[in-house]
Every structure is written in C-alpha cells, then in structure tokens.
Amino acid sequence: MTFVLIFLAVLVVCAIFFFALYNKLVGLRNIVKNSWSQIDVQLKRRFDLIPNLVETAKGYMKHENETFVKVTEARAAAMSAIGKGNVKEVGAAAADLDASLAKMLMTFENYPELKANQNFIALQEELSSTENKIAFARQAYNDAVMVFNNAVEMFPTNIIAGMFSFKQSDFFEIEKKEEKEAPKVNF
Amino acid sequence: MWELIEKNKRKSIAVLILMFVLMTLLSGAIGFAIEPQYGAYWGAAFGILLWAVQSLVAYFLGDDIVLHFNMAVVVTPESSPQLYNIVEEMKIASGLAVMPEIYIVQSPGLNAFATGIRPQKSAICVTSGLVESLNRDELQGVIAHEMSHILNRDVLFMTFAGVMLGTITMLSNALLRGTIFANSDRRSRKKNNIPGSHPLVIIVLLLLAVFAPVLARIFYFTISKKREYLADATAARLTRYPIGLASALQKIAKKSSVSFVSKITAPMFIVNPHFAGGDEDSVFAASTHPPIYKRIAILTQLQHGGTVSLGNYQKIYEKEVEKSQLLSNAVLKADTGEKIRAQSVEETAAESAKEVGDILLANAGFKILTCECGLKIKLPPSSTAAKINCPRCKKELCTESGVLSSTASEDGETELVFKRTTLTAWESFPCQCGKFTFQLSPLFRGTYAVCKRCGTKVKIEYPE
C-alpha cells in the first residue's frame, strides 16, 4: 500500500515538473511573438509616414524624382515582405528601405527652405524616432529570441521542446546597406 | 533577460529581512520596557502593524500626491512629441508591457524620477529645466535610467525599505524617551521587583535605541547605491549609448536641486535632489546615490569599450568601485551585449555655442584637455606644467596627449605625421619649434595642420 502511495506521489511530482517546464516554454515563445509584433507595428508606422514625408518634400524639390521613386519602391517591397512574415526576408527588405531613406534624407540637406517647414520638422522627428523604435524593438526581440532559443537547446527544457516541436526562432538583423554602397565622388 | 534581473534580488531581500528583524526587535524592546511580562509580544505586533499601515498608504497613494501637489502636467504625443517618443522608444527597448505616464514639473532644477509601485501603473516625471537643457541622446539616457528603476521594481523595493527606515527611527525615538521615563519611575518598579528596571536591561535597551537607526540607515543606503549603479548599467544597455547618460549626469550634477522631494522618494531620482551645486556635502545626499564622477567614469569607459553589455559594466564597476557583484553570473552570461550606436545628430544651441567658444580659445593658445570623467579643462597659454590633476576625479592628465613622428612621404621627402587616437576628445601636441602647441578639436577632420609660429606642415592621420 505505502509503496503504491510513494509511486503515485513521485508520479504527481513528475507531472507538475513537466507542466511547469511546458508552461515556461510557452511563456517564452509568447514573449518572442509579442516582441516581433512590436517590430511589425513600428515598420508599418514607418510605411505610413513615408508618403506624407514624400508629399511634403515634393513641393520644394522638383528635380529629385528618382530618389522619391526609389523610396516608394523600397517601401512597397518591404510591405510585401512583411505580409509573408519571414523574419530574414523582412530584415533584408528593411535594410533596402533604410538605405534609400538615408539617401533621401541626405538630399533634404540641400533644401534649407524645406528644412524650415514646421510640418516637415515634425515629420522628420517622427521618422527618426520610428527608426529608433525599430532598432530598439529589434534589440528587445533578439534578447527574447536568445532566451527562448537557449531554453529550446538546454536540458531539461529541450526534452519537452523536442516532444512538442518548439523550434528555435531566427534573429532579426538589419544589415547596414549604406556602408556597402558608399556614394562615389569624382573630383 | 529583464525578468531574470528582477528575480536576481536575493541580496536585497536578505537586507530587507534584516531590517524587518531589527524593527521587530526594537518594537518588542519598547513593549518590554513598558510591561516586562507580555509587553515584548505586544510591542513587536504593534511595530509590524505600524509598518504595514504605512506601507499600505505608500502603496496605494505613493507619489501620486507628489505629482498632484506640484501641478505636474501630463505629457501627450501632441504636447511634446519628442519627449513622448523618447519614452516610447525606451518602453519598447525594455519590453515593458504598459506605457508609463509622463509628467513635467515646472522647475528650473534638472532632475527626473520614476514612481509607481506597480509596473502596470507607473509614471516618469521630469522637470521642465531638464527638457530644455538636455539634447535628445542625454534625455534618452535619463529616461532609460528611470525606466530601469520601474523595470527592476526598485520603486516598490525602496518604498518598503524607506518606510521601514522611518518606522525604526520613530520607534527608537520612542524607546529613548521610554527608558528615561522608566528610570524616573524606578521607585515604584523596585517595589514590585520587575526585571525591566535592571540596569543591564536598560543598557541593552539604550544601545538598541541608539544603534538600530544607524544600522538600518547603513542597510538602506547599501541597497540604494547598488540599485543606482544597476539602473545605470541597465540604461546603458537599453540605449546602447552610455555616453548620453554620462553627459546628462554631468549637466544635472550642476543643478539638480528640486524642492518637492521627501526623503523616502529621494532614491528614485536620477541624482539626489537634496543637494545643490554639485557639492556632495550633505550626508544624506552622499548616501543614497553614488558619487556622480564615479558613475560618469564607468559609463565613459563602457563607451570606449565598443560593446555595451551588463558584463562589461560589471567589470568596470569592479575596477572603479568595489569587488562585488551587481548581478549574478547567470544574468551576466545571458547578456551577449550590443554594439555602441551612433550619436543622433541634433545638438542643443548651447552646446554648439560652447564648441565655437572652445575653438576660439584653442586659437588663442589655450590647451584644452578632456578627462575620462567628461570634464573639459582649459589651460591658459602661460601654464607650463607637463601634468595636471583633473579637478573633479583627481585623475592625472598629461597636458600633451601625443607626439609628432616623421615618415617618408610618396615623393621621398620626410613628412611630419600626427596620429589621432580619439575622435571624441580634444588632442594636443607640441610643434618641433617648441613655441606652439597644436590643438585638434573633436570635430577637426583636415588632412594637414600648420604651426602658426614656424609654418611647419603636419599631416594628421585618423583612427579607423
């Protein structure tokens, strides 16, 4: 009788341990998902800002059509990448958009009248803050992925991760494109 | 990772329990002094109840009162978009679930604090002076520091500890009066043969009354200082830009005095608000917060390290302050760190004016040295000392940071070359004629510099 009781007690303890580990994994995965949705929100916020900025700038700079077209194209590409939801593709598309945005912001330097426009100043603060937010959201997401991936890999959570097919998440990297395509200057 | 930090508080909790035991002992002793038979139990129960009531009041009202009395204004995205954006950026970086409320208090002093015992309902309050005189990067550093206090549950922790300190001080005052009272009443006690009047007991009680508050204060300040360093470390990690917080601290140190602060809330400020003018003379001011120059020195070194991580902060902390762990090894290992980010372009008008002033002084022959702690020292041309001590952090500085070297140029002629080692500080080196000192500002990017006395041309090389 006592033997059966001890056996049952051990079984219960094991079950509790098992559920605790499972819940921990699910919790970590949810943090990763939430952090990803933060990146998503900020990327979309940037998509909304770009047309406004382009419209405001167009009135002042008639001869920079090519720059605007490039930014608009990059924006469309990044939007479709987000629709697919693949972390690596979004990273690549975001990098393209970063590069063309940076180029556009450089050309703004040549138009002092534009830079004095109140509406433009507000938009630019919004845009640069949104860029910061994307960077910080990436940082928070990668921190979360790191903790989750460690849990998936390490004992004892790895046993449960294997049983319920928890998969490691991808890190989100935005490579700096400007450095690769430095503008060529001829004297 | 931030969840890990929160759990990582065993030491602080141990100190809190020690304080709790001290408080119970003290209130028990008071009970004993009044009524030796059962008084000890009643006294202890009374002490705990007193603390519990005060804590509950602090928990539910807390700094809301402070905010309402000082006509703090809520910040919306419309009223000051930049401040709101900065707070939102830090909220995202920290992974905090709810956006804290933001308040601005009208005050010329430069300071900021966090309130909100529950992270779900927290607030960050800054003075109007702070918003006016800090640039974007600096403001971000300050907000990140305050966000860290919320994130690490410091507000809750320090409120309970502060209330406990207050209770212990109050009780010990009561005990001191109580024992004196008991002494004057000794005759009646002797008749009944009560042990409460025994001289040994009275001595022990007196000792307890005198040392309990001192001990409690030491405990309290140990936690408070550690939390400050920890919030700095977390802020640096969140912003990926330690120098922003460092230069904000430098500005705040000159003008941090704010009038509306109680002693319990003082540890929540970025710099202790109870002293003015940067003289850390008041005992209280020097105790809740570590010395500012030390905080700045750690952050500056972290910046020059290139990678910002909690582990790196820990290493520099051990070198600069003491060999003790801010965080457990598990947390330090879990943080792989991030690269330092670039400075954001915007500068306040006052800063660019100062840059121009420095360049004018350099032209007039002044030597401009930048210390590791962030202080800029301007030496007049008449000074000839080879080495001076930084007036703030006492570190020894060479008045000439570099020497000339000569190499063969492409045409086969020898050329004088100066290799710059940093682009964030002024650098100076003597010309070979000995009558002139070259001064290179952090903004200088020319390929050649020319001696104003002998006309020698020196090539300037830059670090990668």
XYZ file of C-alpha atoms in Angstrom:
651
model
C 0.000 0.000 0.000
C 2.684 2.511 1.048
C 4.678 1.502 -1.984
C 1.776 2.425 -4.277
C 1.322 5.738 -2.456
C 5.002 6.642 -2.857
C 4.809 5.685 -6.509
C 1.760 7.913 -7.004
C 3.441 10.812 -5.199
C 6.508 10.558 -7.427
C 4.244 10.471 -10.471
C 2.401 13.617 -9.365
C 5.653 15.485 -8.708
C 6.918 14.490 -12.149
C 3.718 15.679 -13.766
C 3.877 19.057 -12.005
C 7.508 19.465 -13.067
C 6.571 18.567 -16.630
C 3.723 21.093 -16.811
C 5.860 23.838 -15.272
C 8.548 23.355 -17.922
C 5.979 23.262 -20.708
C 4.378 26.476 -19.481
C 7.759 28.146 -19.231
C 8.452 27.339 -22.879
C 5.064 28.615 -23.989
C 5.584 31.816 -21.976
C 8.966 32.441 -23.575
C 7.551 31.790 -27.044
C 4.797 34.303 -26.392
C 7.338 36.946 -25.365
C 9.120 36.339 -28.678
C 5.823 36.692 -30.562
C 4.940 39.908 -28.732
C 8.344 41.431 -29.400
C 8.005 40.553 -33.057
C 4.629 42.256 -33.250
C 6.317 45.394 -31.823
C 8.727 45.416 -34.768
C 5.784 44.872 -37.057
C 3.880 47.832 -35.619
C 6.845 50.173 -35.996
C 7.681 49.044 -39.538
C 4.081 49.706 -40.547
C 4.181 53.078 -38.810
C 7.163 53.940 -40.967
C 5.281 52.893 -44.102
C 2.526 55.342 -43.176
C 4.982 58.163 -42.582
C 6.921 57.847 -45.832
C 4.168 59.006 -48.251
C 3.486 62.038 -46.024
C 7.140 62.961 -45.980
C 7.447 62.496 -49.744
C 4.365 64.657 -50.378
C 5.683 67.473 -48.173
C 9.130 67.337 -49.749
C 7.901 67.171 -53.371
C 6.608 70.735 -53.235
C 10.123 72.018 -52.547
C 12.289 69.717 -54.615
C 11.140 69.302 -58.211
C 14.281 67.652 -59.566
C 14.686 64.735 -57.201
C 12.074 62.448 -58.713
C 14.404 59.482 -58.941
C 15.055 59.498 -55.188
C 11.344 59.534 -54.435
C 10.634 56.688 -56.830
C 13.341 54.559 -55.209
C 11.974 55.161 -51.724
C 8.450 54.350 -52.823
C 9.592 51.138 -54.490
C 11.605 50.060 -51.453
C 8.582 50.751 -49.284
C 6.343 48.562 -51.443
C 8.909 45.736 -51.381
C 9.231 45.890 -47.597
C 5.450 45.889 -47.200
C 5.057 42.721 -49.231
C 7.900 41.079 -47.274
C 6.085 41.779 -44.032
C 2.937 40.241 -45.500
C 4.849 36.957 -45.863
C 6.094 37.143 -42.280
C 9.541 35.614 -42.832
C 11.993 37.183 -40.354
C 15.015 37.024 -42.666
C 13.210 38.476 -45.695
C 11.799 41.318 -43.621
C 15.308 42.082 -42.409
C 16.668 42.298 -45.949
C 13.794 44.449 -47.215
C 14.059 46.758 -44.204
C 17.755 47.222 -44.957
C 16.935 48.281 -48.552
C 14.386 50.746 -47.290
C 16.876 52.091 -44.741
C 19.425 52.758 -47.462
C 17.064 54.584 -49.794
C 15.587 56.594 -46.902
C 19.055 57.633 -45.791
C 19.791 58.809 -49.341
C 16.565 60.810 -49.417
C 17.361 62.436 -46.071
C 20.795 63.395 -47.424
C 19.236 65.201 -50.392
C 16.996 67.159 -47.991
C 20.153 68.824 -46.674
C 20.334 70.825 -49.926
C 16.932 72.449 -49.399
C 17.060 74.877 -46.471
C 13.502 76.105 -47.150
C 12.196 72.579 -46.754
C 14.129 72.126 -43.537
C 12.470 75.218 -42.091
C 8.962 73.887 -42.802
C 7.207 73.144 -39.478
C 5.271 70.218 -40.875
C 8.481 68.758 -42.242
C 10.301 69.147 -38.923
C 7.522 67.281 -37.110
C 7.514 64.519 -39.745
C 11.261 64.157 -39.561
C 11.222 63.802 -35.758
C 8.509 61.151 -36.176
C 10.507 59.307 -38.817
C 13.787 59.330 -36.894
C 12.004 58.276 -33.719
C 10.276 55.457 -35.572
C 13.662 54.335 -36.837
C 14.963 54.351 -33.268
C 11.921 52.372 -32.202
C 12.570 49.763 -34.879
C 16.145 49.451 -33.655
C 15.062 49.144 -30.028
C 12.295 46.693 -30.894
C 14.891 44.609 -32.754
C 17.080 44.683 -29.647
C 14.198 43.545 -27.390
C 13.167 40.864 -29.906
C 16.690 39.460 -30.180
C 17.004 39.379 -26.390
C 13.764 37.400 -26.206
C 14.853 35.053 -29.006
C 18.139 34.448 -27.229
C 16.406 33.378 -24.005
C 13.877 31.229 -25.894
C 16.492 29.539 -28.083
C 18.608 28.773 -25.031
C 15.578 27.138 -23.401
C 14.906 25.052 -26.510
C 18.513 23.874 -26.598
C 19.273 23.315 -22.935
C 18.419 20.498 -20.544
C 15.759 19.829 -19.217
C 13.504 22.065 -21.310
C 14.971 20.636 -24.552
C 13.199 17.291 -23.938
C 9.804 18.961 -23.856
C 10.730 21.273 -26.723
C 11.503 18.177 -28.777
C 8.242 16.443 -27.836
C 6.041 19.389 -28.769
C 8.231 20.614 -31.614
C 9.177 24.044 -30.292
C 11.540 25.403 -32.922
C 14.297 27.957 -32.462
C 13.414 31.422 -33.742
C 15.500 33.492 -36.158
C 17.335 36.593 -35.027
C 16.310 39.803 -36.730
C 19.239 41.558 -38.389
C 19.191 44.714 -40.451
C 22.456 44.968 -42.310
C 23.701 48.448 -42.979
C 23.478 48.892 -46.742
C 24.958 52.394 -46.904
C 28.365 51.101 -45.931
C 28.451 48.684 -48.841
C 27.232 51.199 -51.401
C 29.218 54.236 -50.406
C 28.490 57.152 -52.771
C 31.254 57.630 -55.356
C 32.601 61.158 -55.611
C 34.579 62.316 -58.654
C 36.847 65.330 -58.496
C 16.521 38.882 -19.707
C 14.880 41.621 -17.684
C 12.761 39.006 -15.946
C 15.989 37.397 -14.826
C 17.249 40.637 -13.344
C 14.067 41.011 -11.388
C 14.497 37.613 -9.817
C 18.084 38.442 -9.103
C 17.498 40.195 -5.850
C 18.329 37.718 -3.164
C 20.840 40.011 -1.522
C 18.481 42.955 -1.415
C 15.728 40.796 0.020
C 18.128 39.491 2.675
C 18.914 43.065 3.695
C 15.219 43.871 3.801
C 14.585 40.895 6.098
C 17.433 42.049 8.349
C 15.790 45.444 8.614
C 12.487 43.780 9.406
C 14.066 41.741 12.225
C 15.692 44.892 13.584
C 12.361 46.683 13.578
C 10.574 43.811 15.338
C 13.329 43.586 17.962
C 13.134 47.278 18.596
C 9.373 47.452 18.977
C 9.498 44.313 21.142
C 12.046 46.027 23.350
C 9.782 49.007 23.758
C 6.977 46.728 24.833
C 9.337 45.077 27.269
C 10.361 48.407 28.759
C 6.748 49.305 29.390
C 5.417 45.972 30.590
C 8.037 43.217 31.080
C 5.745 40.209 31.208
C 3.904 40.132 27.855
C 4.846 43.595 26.586
C 7.521 42.232 24.253
C 4.965 40.380 22.102
C 2.513 43.246 22.044
C 5.292 45.656 21.188
C 6.522 43.529 18.288
C 2.991 43.146 16.951
C 2.460 46.888 17.238
C 5.706 47.631 15.347
C 4.783 45.347 12.466
C 1.285 46.790 12.308
C 2.674 50.336 12.217
C 4.955 49.426 9.333
C 2.180 47.589 7.471
C -0.210 50.530 7.692
C 2.404 52.999 6.500
C 3.416 50.687 3.649
C -0.180 50.287 2.544
C -0.625 54.048 2.470
C 2.562 54.376 0.425
C 1.441 51.533 -1.855
C -1.932 52.991 -2.723
C -1.198 56.716 -2.677
C 2.547 56.889 -3.118
C 3.880 59.649 -5.265
C 0.530 60.449 -6.798
C 0.352 63.015 -4.023
C 3.690 64.491 -5.006
C 2.537 64.807 -8.599
C -0.776 66.441 -7.746
C 0.636 68.952 -5.288
C 3.248 70.195 -7.685
C 0.898 70.714 -10.584
C 2.673 68.195 -12.732
C 1.349 68.290 -16.297
C 0.676 65.092 -18.234
C 2.618 64.817 -21.477
C 0.723 63.677 -24.583
C 2.150 62.875 -28.027
C 0.790 66.249 -29.173
C 2.058 68.447 -26.335
C 5.694 67.395 -26.546
C 6.230 64.815 -29.252
C 9.958 64.371 -28.735
C 9.754 63.536 -25.038
C 6.852 61.174 -25.671
C 8.774 59.476 -28.474
C 11.845 59.019 -26.311
C 9.814 57.386 -23.541
C 8.103 55.130 -26.065
C 11.471 54.131 -27.520
C 12.691 53.103 -24.092
C 9.454 51.298 -23.334
C 9.943 49.220 -26.479
C 13.603 48.546 -25.704
C 12.774 47.358 -22.201
C 9.805 45.243 -23.249
C 7.622 46.878 -20.602
C 4.005 45.885 -21.206
C 2.363 49.241 -20.490
C 3.449 52.728 -21.482
C 4.243 54.718 -18.302
C 2.586 58.076 -17.844
C 4.850 61.061 -18.342
C 4.732 64.262 -16.311
C 6.558 67.554 -16.488
C 7.011 69.585 -13.308
C 7.718 73.284 -13.673
C 11.105 73.674 -12.017
C 14.406 75.174 -13.158
C 16.321 72.369 -11.405
C 17.455 69.449 -13.559
C 16.110 66.165 -12.296
C 13.837 63.238 -13.049
C 12.229 60.445 -11.103
C 10.093 57.350 -11.513
C 7.064 56.440 -9.429
C 4.607 53.613 -9.495
C 4.950 50.700 -7.175
C 3.194 48.506 -9.695
C 4.867 48.473 -13.131
C 1.417 48.346 -14.746
C 0.698 51.793 -13.377
C 3.961 53.652 -13.397
C 4.947 57.203 -14.195
C 8.096 59.064 -15.135
C 8.384 62.674 -14.100
C 10.914 65.162 -15.423
C 11.467 68.837 -14.628
C 10.922 71.469 -17.296
C 14.540 72.536 -16.826
C 15.691 69.062 -17.805
C 13.752 69.003 -21.064
C 15.121 72.423 -22.006
C 18.791 71.821 -21.358
C 19.394 68.234 -22.452
C 19.723 67.076 -26.044
C 17.964 64.001 -27.411
C 20.656 61.458 -26.528
C 21.035 62.785 -22.998
C 17.304 62.846 -22.373
C 17.117 59.287 -23.651
C 19.789 58.233 -21.157
C 17.887 59.813 -18.268
C 14.577 58.267 -19.303
C 16.263 54.875 -19.690
C 17.657 55.188 -16.161
C 14.192 55.902 -14.787
C 12.685 53.117 -16.888
C 15.220 50.756 -15.322
C 14.006 51.705 -11.854
C 10.494 50.702 -12.930
C 11.715 47.577 -14.686
C 13.829 46.381 -11.749
C 10.934 47.009 -9.328
C 13.127 49.456 -7.424
C 10.234 51.762 -6.637
C 8.409 49.037 -4.711
C 11.553 47.928 -3.024
C 12.842 51.307 -1.954
C 9.416 52.426 -0.751
C 9.117 49.460 1.603
C 12.701 49.886 2.776
C 12.221 53.644 3.202
C 9.055 53.204 5.222
C 10.861 50.656 7.375
C 13.712 53.069 7.989
C 11.179 55.695 9.010
C 9.443 53.294 11.398
C 12.721 52.248 13.006
C 13.764 55.874 13.551
C 10.388 56.654 15.043
C 10.480 53.627 17.358
C 13.983 54.321 18.584
C 12.976 57.860 19.485
C 10.059 56.423 21.412
C 12.312 53.911 23.163
C 14.829 56.580 24.200
C 12.059 58.552 25.833
C 10.514 55.374 27.229
C 13.671 54.234 29.064
C 14.175 57.674 30.523
C 10.583 57.577 31.658
C 11.055 54.128 33.190
C 14.135 55.336 35.072
C 12.281 58.196 36.676
C 9.649 55.723 37.713
C 12.116 53.284 39.191
C 10.999 53.530 42.794
C 7.554 52.145 42.130
C 9.028 49.401 39.941
C 11.558 48.290 42.510
C 8.765 47.646 44.930
C 7.210 45.129 42.549
C 10.614 43.617 41.658
C 10.161 43.896 37.914
C 13.171 42.927 35.745
C 12.551 45.894 33.417
C 14.382 48.155 35.824
C 17.542 46.058 35.985
C 20.487 48.287 34.928
C 21.790 45.711 32.437
C 18.424 45.599 30.682
C 18.344 49.375 30.484
C 21.827 49.494 28.977
C 20.862 46.929 26.328
C 17.707 48.877 25.523
C 19.608 52.122 25.211
C 22.203 50.542 22.953
C 19.444 49.137 20.783
C 17.729 52.523 20.594
C 20.942 54.250 19.554
C 22.313 51.715 17.094
C 19.157 50.397 15.424
C 18.540 53.533 13.320
C 22.230 53.801 12.389
C 22.312 50.182 11.305
C 19.039 50.485 9.432
C 20.370 53.529 7.598
C 23.526 51.685 6.564
C 21.436 48.783 5.232
C 19.141 51.147 3.393
C 21.952 53.091 1.733
C 23.761 49.936 0.645
C 20.682 48.822 -1.275
C 20.045 52.296 -2.629
C 23.550 52.773 -4.059
C 23.619 49.351 -5.676
C 20.260 49.965 -7.320
C 21.602 53.228 -8.732
C 24.561 51.504 -10.382
C 22.273 48.744 -11.615
C 19.897 51.295 -13.150
C 22.880 52.958 -14.870
C 24.000 49.613 -16.257
C 20.522 48.761 -17.496
C 20.100 52.235 -19.011
C 23.384 51.947 -20.888
C 22.353 48.540 -22.187
C 18.910 49.764 -23.266
C 20.124 52.865 -25.090
C 23.316 51.288 -26.437
C 24.848 54.723 -25.852
C 26.428 55.095 -22.373
C 27.972 58.489 -23.086
C 24.486 60.011 -23.470
C 23.662 59.255 -19.845
C 27.165 60.283 -18.771
C 26.916 63.740 -20.260
C 23.372 64.136 -18.915
C 24.655 63.322 -15.417
C 27.341 65.928 -15.843
C 24.788 68.597 -16.683
C 22.392 67.511 -13.943
C 25.136 67.494 -11.302
C 25.478 71.248 -11.590
C 21.825 71.961 -10.978
C 19.975 69.003 -9.544
C 18.266 70.642 -6.565
C 14.486 70.242 -6.573
C 12.371 71.365 -3.654
C 9.410 68.998 -3.603
C 11.056 65.775 -2.535
C 10.572 63.670 0.563
C 13.418 61.540 1.860
C 11.617 58.311 1.036
C 11.377 59.157 -2.642
C 14.917 60.528 -2.965
C 16.433 57.221 -4.168
C 14.115 57.267 -7.187
C 15.680 60.427 -8.607
C 18.440 60.186 -11.158
C 20.688 62.369 -8.995
C 19.919 63.038 -5.345
C 17.752 66.165 -5.276
C 18.783 67.224 -1.787
C 21.978 68.946 -2.697
C 22.651 71.926 -4.885
C 25.666 72.956 -6.906
C 27.250 69.531 -7.103
C 28.883 69.685 -3.661
C 28.113 66.348 -2.150
C 28.394 67.677 1.382
C 25.075 66.709 2.878
C 25.365 63.293 4.486
C 22.024 62.204 3.134
C 22.770 63.277 -0.422
C 26.063 61.421 -0.466
C 24.432 58.287 0.864
C 21.518 57.403 -1.380
C 23.418 57.954 -4.620
C 26.967 57.029 -5.549
C 29.301 59.929 -6.396
C 28.446 61.288 -9.832
C 32.017 61.390 -11.114
C 32.295 57.645 -10.480
C 29.083 56.945 -12.375
C 30.331 59.089 -15.249
C 33.764 57.433 -15.246
C 32.203 53.953 -15.524
C 29.862 54.985 -18.325
C 32.640 56.713 -20.263
C 34.857 53.652 -20.089
C 31.944 51.491 -21.180
C 31.514 53.744 -24.215
C 35.185 53.398 -25.199
C 34.954 49.610 -24.852
C 32.857 49.463 -28.042
C 30.381 46.848 -26.828
C 27.821 47.617 -24.172
C 26.741 44.679 -22.044
C 25.911 44.134 -18.398
C 29.047 42.008 -18.113
C 31.286 44.846 -19.292
C 29.637 47.240 -16.859
C 30.261 44.731 -14.076
C 33.962 44.538 -14.989
C 34.435 48.306 -14.952
C 32.376 48.585 -11.767
C 34.731 46.150 -10.064
C 37.712 48.175 -11.200
C 36.307 51.579 -10.242
C 34.169 50.917 -7.170
C 34.447 47.585 -5.387
C 34.755 43.875 -5.970
C 31.153 42.921 -5.549
C 28.556 41.525 -7.894
C 25.771 43.737 -9.148
C 24.142 40.756 -10.814
C 24.554 37.004 -10.719
C 26.824 35.246 -13.186
C 23.847 33.657 -14.931
C 22.425 37.053 -15.901
C 25.818 38.437 -16.919
C 26.422 35.404 -19.128
C 22.974 35.545 -20.710
C 23.687 39.060 -21.997
C 25.828 38.940 -25.114
C 25.761 42.721 -25.448
C 25.183 45.174 -28.287
C 27.443 47.436 -30.295
C 27.501 51.096 -29.279
C 25.136 53.005 -31.532
C 25.897 56.216 -33.362
C 25.224 59.609 -31.879
C 21.993 61.222 -33.047
C 22.676 64.378 -34.992
C 20.775 67.000 -33.071
C 22.627 69.327 -30.699
C 21.236 71.968 -28.391
C 22.050 75.576 -29.262
C 24.023 75.988 -26.034
C 26.264 73.051 -26.964
C 27.168 74.277 -30.408
C 27.909 77.713 -28.925
C 30.279 76.050 -26.464
C 32.049 74.193 -29.295
C 32.653 77.501 -31.056
C 33.931 79.023 -27.809
C 36.402 76.172 -27.384
C 37.717 76.630 -30.906
C 38.266 80.360 -30.249
C 40.127 79.576 -27.026
C 42.278 76.991 -28.815
C 43.199 79.620 -31.393
C 44.230 81.942 -28.592
C 46.737 79.331 -27.403
C 44.704 77.670 -24.658
C 45.247 73.978 -24.141
C 42.019 72.029 -23.975
C 42.089 68.644 -22.267
C 39.226 66.216 -21.952
C 39.323 63.963 -18.928
C 37.932 60.429 -18.850
C 35.221 61.609 -16.445
C 33.965 64.003 -19.126
C 35.260 67.269 -17.707
C 36.854 69.707 -20.142
C 39.826 71.576 -18.697
C 41.072 74.777 -20.338
C 44.661 75.721 -19.542
C 45.857 79.261 -20.292
C 48.930 79.647 -22.563
C 51.040 80.729 -19.586
C 50.774 77.329 -17.885
C 53.836 75.136 -18.392
C 53.058 72.108 -16.224
C 53.516 68.795 -18.029
C 50.929 67.050 -15.907
C 47.872 68.220 -14.008
C 45.224 66.517 -11.911
C 41.608 66.612 -13.019
C 39.788 68.858 -10.523
C 36.813 66.540 -10.444
C 38.024 62.958 -10.436
C 41.677 63.660 -9.442
C 42.996 61.540 -12.304
C 46.412 62.615 -13.593
C 46.349 64.071 -17.098
C 49.239 64.801 -19.445
C 48.933 68.291 -20.901
C 50.200 66.914 -24.205
C 48.314 63.899 -25.395
C 50.518 62.975 -28.325
C 53.874 63.416 -30.043
C 54.927 64.009 -33.623
C 56.501 61.295 -35.693
C 58.043 61.550 -39.134
C 57.618 59.206 -42.089
C 58.721 59.224 -45.689
C 56.009 60.558 -47.977
C 55.317 59.340 -51.504
C 57.702 61.915 -53.042
C 60.560 60.567 -50.918
C 60.619 63.586 -48.616
C 60.166 63.190 -44.895
C 56.852 64.326 -43.549
C 55.712 65.098 -40.029
C 52.756 62.990 -39.001
C 50.460 63.058 -36.008
C 48.282 60.027 -35.406
C 44.999 60.800 -33.677
C 43.887 58.232 -31.148
C 40.383 59.513 -30.484
C 37.696 61.493 -32.278
C 35.598 62.219 -29.209
C 38.025 64.467 -27.304
C 40.460 67.311 -27.860
C 44.071 66.361 -28.560
C 47.171 68.456 -28.272
C 50.841 68.055 -29.202
C 53.823 70.430 -29.322
C 55.369 71.629 -32.578
C 59.032 70.857 -33.198
C 59.872 74.588 -32.907
C 58.729 74.381 -29.278
C 56.851 77.656 -29.443
C 53.469 76.381 -30.455
C 51.005 73.730 -29.321
C 48.671 72.194 -31.870
C 45.089 71.833 -30.687
C 42.795 69.461 -32.554
C 39.117 69.656 -31.769
C 36.957 66.525 -31.855
C 35.311 67.945 -34.976
C 38.593 68.582 -36.816
C 38.847 66.464 -39.971
C 41.528 68.230 -42.025
C 44.433 66.359 -43.617
C 47.044 68.967 -42.552
C 47.580 71.333 -39.633
C 50.020 74.250 -39.836
C 52.143 75.688 -36.999
C 51.365 79.354 -36.530
C 54.916 80.247 -35.433
C 57.234 78.404 -37.821
C 54.811 77.345 -40.559
C 55.611 73.641 -40.327
C 53.013 71.455 -42.014
C 51.902 68.385 -40.077
C 49.900 65.587 -41.615
C 47.028 64.334 -39.455
C 46.097 60.672 -39.557
C 42.850 59.330 -38.190
C 41.969 56.089 -36.446
C 39.898 53.581 -38.410
